[in-house]
Short mmCIF file of C-alpha atoms in Angstrom, two decimals:
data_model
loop_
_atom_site.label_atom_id
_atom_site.label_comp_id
_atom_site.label_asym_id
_atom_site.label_seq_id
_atom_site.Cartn_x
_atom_site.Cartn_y
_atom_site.Cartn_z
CA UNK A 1023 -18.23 -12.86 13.67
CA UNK A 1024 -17.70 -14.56 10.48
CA UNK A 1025 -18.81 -11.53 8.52
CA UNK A 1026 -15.72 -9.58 10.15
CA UNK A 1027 -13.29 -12.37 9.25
CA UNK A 1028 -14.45 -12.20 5.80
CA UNK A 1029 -14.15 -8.41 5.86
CA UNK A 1030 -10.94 -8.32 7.72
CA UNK A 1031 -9.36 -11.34 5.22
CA UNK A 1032 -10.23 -9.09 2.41
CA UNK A 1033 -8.86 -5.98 3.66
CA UNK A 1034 -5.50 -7.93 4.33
CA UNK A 1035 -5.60 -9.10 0.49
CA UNK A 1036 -5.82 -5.13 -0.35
CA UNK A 1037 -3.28 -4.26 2.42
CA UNK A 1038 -0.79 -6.93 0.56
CA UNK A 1039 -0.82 -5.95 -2.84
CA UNK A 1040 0.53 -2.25 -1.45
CA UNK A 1041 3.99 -4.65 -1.16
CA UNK A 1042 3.88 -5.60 -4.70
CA UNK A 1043 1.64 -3.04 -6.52
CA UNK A 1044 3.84 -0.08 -7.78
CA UNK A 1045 2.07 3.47 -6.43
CA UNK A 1046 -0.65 1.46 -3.93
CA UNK A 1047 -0.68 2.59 -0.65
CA UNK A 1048 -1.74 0.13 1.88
CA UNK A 1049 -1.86 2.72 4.86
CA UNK A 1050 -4.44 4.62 2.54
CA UNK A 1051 -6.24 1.41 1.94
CA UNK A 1052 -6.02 0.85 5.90
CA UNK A 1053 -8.21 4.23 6.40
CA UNK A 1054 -10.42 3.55 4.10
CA UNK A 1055 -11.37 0.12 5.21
CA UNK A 1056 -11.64 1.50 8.74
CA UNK A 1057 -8.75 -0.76 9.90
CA UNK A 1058 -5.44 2.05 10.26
CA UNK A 1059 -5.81 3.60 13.71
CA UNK A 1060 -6.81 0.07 14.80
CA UNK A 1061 -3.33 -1.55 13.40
CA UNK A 1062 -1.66 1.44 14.79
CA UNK A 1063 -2.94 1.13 18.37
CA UNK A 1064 -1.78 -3.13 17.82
CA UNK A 1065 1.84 -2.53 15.63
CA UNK A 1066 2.15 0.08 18.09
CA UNK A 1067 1.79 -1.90 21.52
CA UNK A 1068 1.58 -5.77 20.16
CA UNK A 1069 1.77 -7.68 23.72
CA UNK A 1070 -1.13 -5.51 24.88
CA UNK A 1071 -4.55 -7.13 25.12
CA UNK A 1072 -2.17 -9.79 23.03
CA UNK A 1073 -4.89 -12.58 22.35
CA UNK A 1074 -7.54 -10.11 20.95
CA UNK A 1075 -5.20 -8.69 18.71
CA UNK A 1076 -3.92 -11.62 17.26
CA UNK A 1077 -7.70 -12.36 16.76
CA UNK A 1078 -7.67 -9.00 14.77
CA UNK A 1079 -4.77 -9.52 12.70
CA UNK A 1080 -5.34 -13.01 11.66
CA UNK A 1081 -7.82 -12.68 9.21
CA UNK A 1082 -5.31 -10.11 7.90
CA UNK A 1083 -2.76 -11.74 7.74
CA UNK A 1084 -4.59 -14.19 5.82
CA UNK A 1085 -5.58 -12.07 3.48
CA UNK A 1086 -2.02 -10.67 2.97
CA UNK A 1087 -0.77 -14.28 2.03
CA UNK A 1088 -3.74 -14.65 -0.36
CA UNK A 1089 -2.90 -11.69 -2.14
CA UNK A 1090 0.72 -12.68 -2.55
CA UNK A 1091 -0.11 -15.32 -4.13
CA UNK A 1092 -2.62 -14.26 -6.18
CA UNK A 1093 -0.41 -11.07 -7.41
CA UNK A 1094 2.78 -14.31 -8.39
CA UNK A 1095 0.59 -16.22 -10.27
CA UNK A 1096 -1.58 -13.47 -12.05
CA UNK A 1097 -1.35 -9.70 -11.23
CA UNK A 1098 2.26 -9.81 -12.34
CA UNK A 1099 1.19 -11.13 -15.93
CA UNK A 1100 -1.13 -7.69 -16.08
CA UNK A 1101 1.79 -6.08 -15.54
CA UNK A 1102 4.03 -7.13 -17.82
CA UNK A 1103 0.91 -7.21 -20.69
CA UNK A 1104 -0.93 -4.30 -19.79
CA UNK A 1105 1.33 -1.80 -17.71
CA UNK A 1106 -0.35 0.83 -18.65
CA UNK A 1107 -3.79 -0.28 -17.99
CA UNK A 1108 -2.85 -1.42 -14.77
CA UNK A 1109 -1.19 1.72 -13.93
CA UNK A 1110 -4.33 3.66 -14.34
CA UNK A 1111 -6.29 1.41 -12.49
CA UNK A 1112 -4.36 2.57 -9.81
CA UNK A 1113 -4.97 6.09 -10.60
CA UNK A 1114 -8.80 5.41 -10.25
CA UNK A 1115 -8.42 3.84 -7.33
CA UNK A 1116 -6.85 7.04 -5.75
CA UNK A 1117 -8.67 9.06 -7.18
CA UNK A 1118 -11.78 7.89 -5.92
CA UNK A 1119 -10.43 7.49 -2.23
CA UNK A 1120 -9.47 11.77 -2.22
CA UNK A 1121 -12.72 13.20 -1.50
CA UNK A 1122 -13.01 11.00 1.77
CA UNK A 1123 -9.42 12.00 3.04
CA UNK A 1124 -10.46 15.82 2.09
CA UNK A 1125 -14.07 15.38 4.37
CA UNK A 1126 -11.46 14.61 7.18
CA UNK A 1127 -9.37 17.87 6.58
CA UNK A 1128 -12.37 20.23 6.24
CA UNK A 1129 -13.41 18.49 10.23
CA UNK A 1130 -10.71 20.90 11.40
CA UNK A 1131 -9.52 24.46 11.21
CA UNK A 1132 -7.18 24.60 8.45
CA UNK A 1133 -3.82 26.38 9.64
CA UNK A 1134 -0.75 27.57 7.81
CA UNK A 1135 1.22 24.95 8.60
CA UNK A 1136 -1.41 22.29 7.55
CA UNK A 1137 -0.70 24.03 3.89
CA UNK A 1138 2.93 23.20 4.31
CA UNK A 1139 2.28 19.84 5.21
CA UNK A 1140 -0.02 19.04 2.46
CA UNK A 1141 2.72 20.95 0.10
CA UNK A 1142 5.20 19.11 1.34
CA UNK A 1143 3.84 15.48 1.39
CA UNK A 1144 2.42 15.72 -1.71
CA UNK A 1145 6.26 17.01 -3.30
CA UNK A 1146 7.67 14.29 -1.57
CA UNK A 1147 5.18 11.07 -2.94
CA UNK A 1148 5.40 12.59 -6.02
CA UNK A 1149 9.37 12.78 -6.55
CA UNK A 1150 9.22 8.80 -4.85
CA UNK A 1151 6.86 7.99 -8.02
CA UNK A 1152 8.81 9.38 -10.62
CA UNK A 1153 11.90 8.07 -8.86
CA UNK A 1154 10.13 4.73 -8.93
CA UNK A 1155 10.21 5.11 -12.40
CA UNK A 1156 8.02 1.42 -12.63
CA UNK A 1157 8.30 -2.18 -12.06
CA UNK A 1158 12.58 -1.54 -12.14
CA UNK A 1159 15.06 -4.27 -13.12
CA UNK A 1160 14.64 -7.71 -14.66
CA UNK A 1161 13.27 -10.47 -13.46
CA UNK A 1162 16.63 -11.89 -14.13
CA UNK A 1163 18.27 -9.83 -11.75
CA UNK A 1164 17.56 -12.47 -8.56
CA UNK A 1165 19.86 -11.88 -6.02
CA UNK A 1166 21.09 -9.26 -3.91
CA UNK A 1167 23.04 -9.52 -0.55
CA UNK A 1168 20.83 -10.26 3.04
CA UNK A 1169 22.18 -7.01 4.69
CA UNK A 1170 20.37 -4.94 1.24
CA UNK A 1171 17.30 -7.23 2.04
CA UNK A 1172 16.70 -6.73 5.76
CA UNK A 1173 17.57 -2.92 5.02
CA UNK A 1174 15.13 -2.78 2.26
CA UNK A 1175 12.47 -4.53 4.80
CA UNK A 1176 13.36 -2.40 7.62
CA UNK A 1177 12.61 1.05 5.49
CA UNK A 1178 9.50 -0.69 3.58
CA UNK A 1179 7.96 -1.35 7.23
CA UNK A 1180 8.55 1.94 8.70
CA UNK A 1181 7.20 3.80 5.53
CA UNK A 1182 4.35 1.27 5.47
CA UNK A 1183 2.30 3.28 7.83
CA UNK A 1184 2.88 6.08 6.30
CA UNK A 1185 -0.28 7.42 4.51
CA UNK A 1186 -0.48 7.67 0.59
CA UNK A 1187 3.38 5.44 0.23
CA UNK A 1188 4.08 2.71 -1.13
CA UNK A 1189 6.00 0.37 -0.03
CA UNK A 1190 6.28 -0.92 -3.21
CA UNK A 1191 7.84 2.10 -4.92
CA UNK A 1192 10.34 2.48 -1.90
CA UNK A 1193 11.82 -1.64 -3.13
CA UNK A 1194 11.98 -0.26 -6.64
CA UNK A 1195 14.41 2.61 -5.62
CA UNK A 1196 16.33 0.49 -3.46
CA UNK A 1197 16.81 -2.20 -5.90
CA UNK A 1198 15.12 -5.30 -4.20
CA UNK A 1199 11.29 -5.11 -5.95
CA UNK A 1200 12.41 -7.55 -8.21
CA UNK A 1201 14.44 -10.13 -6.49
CA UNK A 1202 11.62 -10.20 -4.05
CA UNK A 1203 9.26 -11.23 -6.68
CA UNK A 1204 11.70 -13.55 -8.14
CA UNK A 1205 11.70 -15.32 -4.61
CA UNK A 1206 8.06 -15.56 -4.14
CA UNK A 1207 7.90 -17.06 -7.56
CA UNK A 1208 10.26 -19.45 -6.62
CA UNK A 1209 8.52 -20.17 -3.93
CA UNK A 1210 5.71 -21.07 -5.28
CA UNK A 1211 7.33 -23.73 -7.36
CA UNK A 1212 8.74 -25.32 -4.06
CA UNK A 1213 12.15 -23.61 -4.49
CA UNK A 1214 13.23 -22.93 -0.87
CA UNK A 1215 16.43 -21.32 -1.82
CA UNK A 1216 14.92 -17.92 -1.50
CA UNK A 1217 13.19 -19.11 1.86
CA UNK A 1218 16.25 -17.34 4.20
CA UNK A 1219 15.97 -13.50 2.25
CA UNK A 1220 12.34 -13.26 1.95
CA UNK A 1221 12.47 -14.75 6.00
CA UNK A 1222 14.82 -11.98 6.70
CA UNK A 1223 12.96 -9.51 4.38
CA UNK A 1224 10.01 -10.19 6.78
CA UNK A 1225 11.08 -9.99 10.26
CA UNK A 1226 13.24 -6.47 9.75
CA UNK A 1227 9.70 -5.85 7.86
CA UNK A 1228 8.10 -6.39 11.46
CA UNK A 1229 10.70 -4.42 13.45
CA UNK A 1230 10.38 -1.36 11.18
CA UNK A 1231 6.80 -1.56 11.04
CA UNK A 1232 6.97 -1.61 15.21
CA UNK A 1233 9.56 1.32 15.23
CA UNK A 1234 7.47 4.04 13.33
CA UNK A 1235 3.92 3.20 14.41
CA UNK A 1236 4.43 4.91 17.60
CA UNK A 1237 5.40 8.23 16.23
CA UNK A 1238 2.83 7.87 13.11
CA UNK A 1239 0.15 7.49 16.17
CA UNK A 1240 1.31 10.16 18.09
CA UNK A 1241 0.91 12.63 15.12
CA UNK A 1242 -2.56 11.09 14.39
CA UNK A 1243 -3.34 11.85 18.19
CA UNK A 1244 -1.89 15.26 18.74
CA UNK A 1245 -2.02 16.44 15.41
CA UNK A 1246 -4.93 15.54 13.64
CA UNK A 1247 -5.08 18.09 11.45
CA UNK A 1248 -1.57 18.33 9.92
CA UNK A 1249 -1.66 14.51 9.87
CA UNK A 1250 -5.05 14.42 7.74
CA UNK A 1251 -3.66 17.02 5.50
CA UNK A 1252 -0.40 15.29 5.19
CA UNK A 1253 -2.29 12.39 3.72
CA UNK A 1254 -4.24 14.63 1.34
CA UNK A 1255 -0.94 15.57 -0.22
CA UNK A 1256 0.67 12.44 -0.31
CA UNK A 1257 -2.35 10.88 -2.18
CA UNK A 1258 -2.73 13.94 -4.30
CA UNK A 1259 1.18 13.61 -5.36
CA UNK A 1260 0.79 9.43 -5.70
CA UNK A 1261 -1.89 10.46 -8.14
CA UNK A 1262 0.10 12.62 -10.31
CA UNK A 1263 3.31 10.80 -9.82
CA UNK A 1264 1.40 7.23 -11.06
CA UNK A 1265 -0.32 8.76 -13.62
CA UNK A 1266 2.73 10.73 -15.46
CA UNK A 1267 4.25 7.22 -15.43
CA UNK A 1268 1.58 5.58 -17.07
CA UNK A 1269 2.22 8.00 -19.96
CA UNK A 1270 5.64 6.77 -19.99
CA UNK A 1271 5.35 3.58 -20.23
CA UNK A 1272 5.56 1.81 -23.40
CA UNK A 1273 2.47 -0.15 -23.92
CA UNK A 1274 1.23 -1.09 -28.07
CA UNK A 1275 -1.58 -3.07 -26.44
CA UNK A 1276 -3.05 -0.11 -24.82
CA UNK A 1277 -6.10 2.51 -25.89
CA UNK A 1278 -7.47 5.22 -24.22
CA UNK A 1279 -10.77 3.35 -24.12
CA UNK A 1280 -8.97 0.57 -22.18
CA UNK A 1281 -7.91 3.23 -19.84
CA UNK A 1282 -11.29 4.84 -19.20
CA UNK A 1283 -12.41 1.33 -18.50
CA UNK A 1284 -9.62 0.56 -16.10
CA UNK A 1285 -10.02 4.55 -14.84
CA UNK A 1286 -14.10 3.59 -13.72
CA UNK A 1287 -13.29 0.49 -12.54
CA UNK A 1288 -10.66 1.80 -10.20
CA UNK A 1289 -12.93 5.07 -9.03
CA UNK A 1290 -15.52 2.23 -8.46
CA UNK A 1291 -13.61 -0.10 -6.85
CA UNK A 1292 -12.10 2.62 -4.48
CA UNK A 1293 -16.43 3.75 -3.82
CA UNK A 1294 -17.18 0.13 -3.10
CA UNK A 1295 -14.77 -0.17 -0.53
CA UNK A 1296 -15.56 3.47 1.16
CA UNK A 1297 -19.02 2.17 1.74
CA UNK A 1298 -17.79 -1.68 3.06
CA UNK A 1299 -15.70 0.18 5.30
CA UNK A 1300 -18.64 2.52 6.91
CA UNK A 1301 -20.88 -0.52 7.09
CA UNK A 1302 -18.91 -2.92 8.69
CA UNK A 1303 -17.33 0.46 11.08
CA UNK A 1304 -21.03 1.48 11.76
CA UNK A 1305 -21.88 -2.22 13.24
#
């Protein structure tokens, strides 16, 4: 039992830095990890068998808080001193995660339109990367109104269970990644001006999350197939889309040798939690 809440607390710390990590993709994460159809079936259907799945989802929810906090105080500093770095990282991570979403395609026949899919999804993470374009305005740049924040919330929960998105990416292109981290600083240094948008940020959060999950399950259901290829694509154009930014970012710190380090520690990182995720699924 505690084993699980440690697991589970430490998949919710990698399912919140998809919120705040340009190009991660919690939903992709969620597979991984073993957890996705599982927060489906509960986002999808809360009040069902409500008690055991607030068991489930507290340990992740823990971890999700955790990782907030951990990305304010520290993951933003990589960012801002080693971008670059950082932003390969990621592409490890992804990288490493493919041939596990590509097992699951080969399960099944492979039809025409499951090429189309894949074609499509991975067009359509790619143009959101380069659109992303990276961590987007100024810190500075702290306020924007509550209607653009519960918007932004509503469309960063629906995508959120979408496989190989980020959530992250989407608040860049709708202006609000950085005002939300300006908040959660704030925050953090018991400044509970910003309390009401990130509160409101949440909640429409919650409802879009709620909205989409039924659909995303159906398609999972009935069409395993296209669904598994969709992801393929989507990771496959997160990859590129990450990794063409990292080349245009402007980084004097950075060496190729740094990269190859932060390159193996992502594909390793990405291994490690493949094989927590068949353990603790196998028990």
């Amino acid at each position: 039992m505690i084993k699980k809440f440690t697991y589970r607390t430490f998949c919710g710390f990698l399912l919140g830095l998809s919120i705040f990590a340009p190009g991660f993709s919690g939903s992709v994460i969620a597979i991984i990890m073993g957890v996705y159809h599982d927060l489906l079936r509960i986002i999808s259907n809360p009040f069902k068998q409500f008690k055991q799945n607030f068991v489930y989802c507290l340990p992740l929810a823990i971890g999700g808080i955790l990782s907030a906090v951990f990305f304010v105080i520290s993951f933003r500093f990589l960012f801002e001193t080693y971008e670059r770095a950082v932003y390969i990282l990621f592409v490890g991570l992804i990288a490493g995660n493919m041939p596990i979403i590509f097992a699951e395609v080969k399960k099944r026949k492979i039809e025409r339109n499951h090429y189309v899919a894949g074609l499509l999804a991975f067009m359509f993470a790619f143009a959101i990367c380069v659109l992303g374009g990276g961590i987007g305005q100024s810190p500075d740049e702290s306020y924007v109104g509550i209607t653009t924040f519960a918007l932004s919330g509503f469309v960063g929960g629906a995508v959120g269970l979408v496989p190989g998105m980020s959530v992250s990416t989407i608040l860049i292109i709708m202006g609000v990644y950085s005002p939300l981290i300006f908040a959660a600083e704030s925050l953090l240094r018991m400044n509970v001006e910003y309390i009401m948008p990130l509160g409101v940020f949440g909640a429409f959060a919650v409802i879009g999350l709620v909205a989409a999950s039924r659909g995303i399950k159906f398609v999972f259901e009935r069409l395993t197939g296209l669904a598994n290829t969709a992801v393929f694509g989507f990771m496959g154009g997160s990859l590129l889309g990450i990794f063409i930014q990292s080349l245009q970012i402007y980084d004097p710190s950075f060496d190729w040798l740094q990269g190859g380090v932060m390159l193996a520690i992502g594909l390793l990182a990405s291994m490690l939690f493949v094989s927590m995720g068949k353990s603790m699924n196998n028990e």
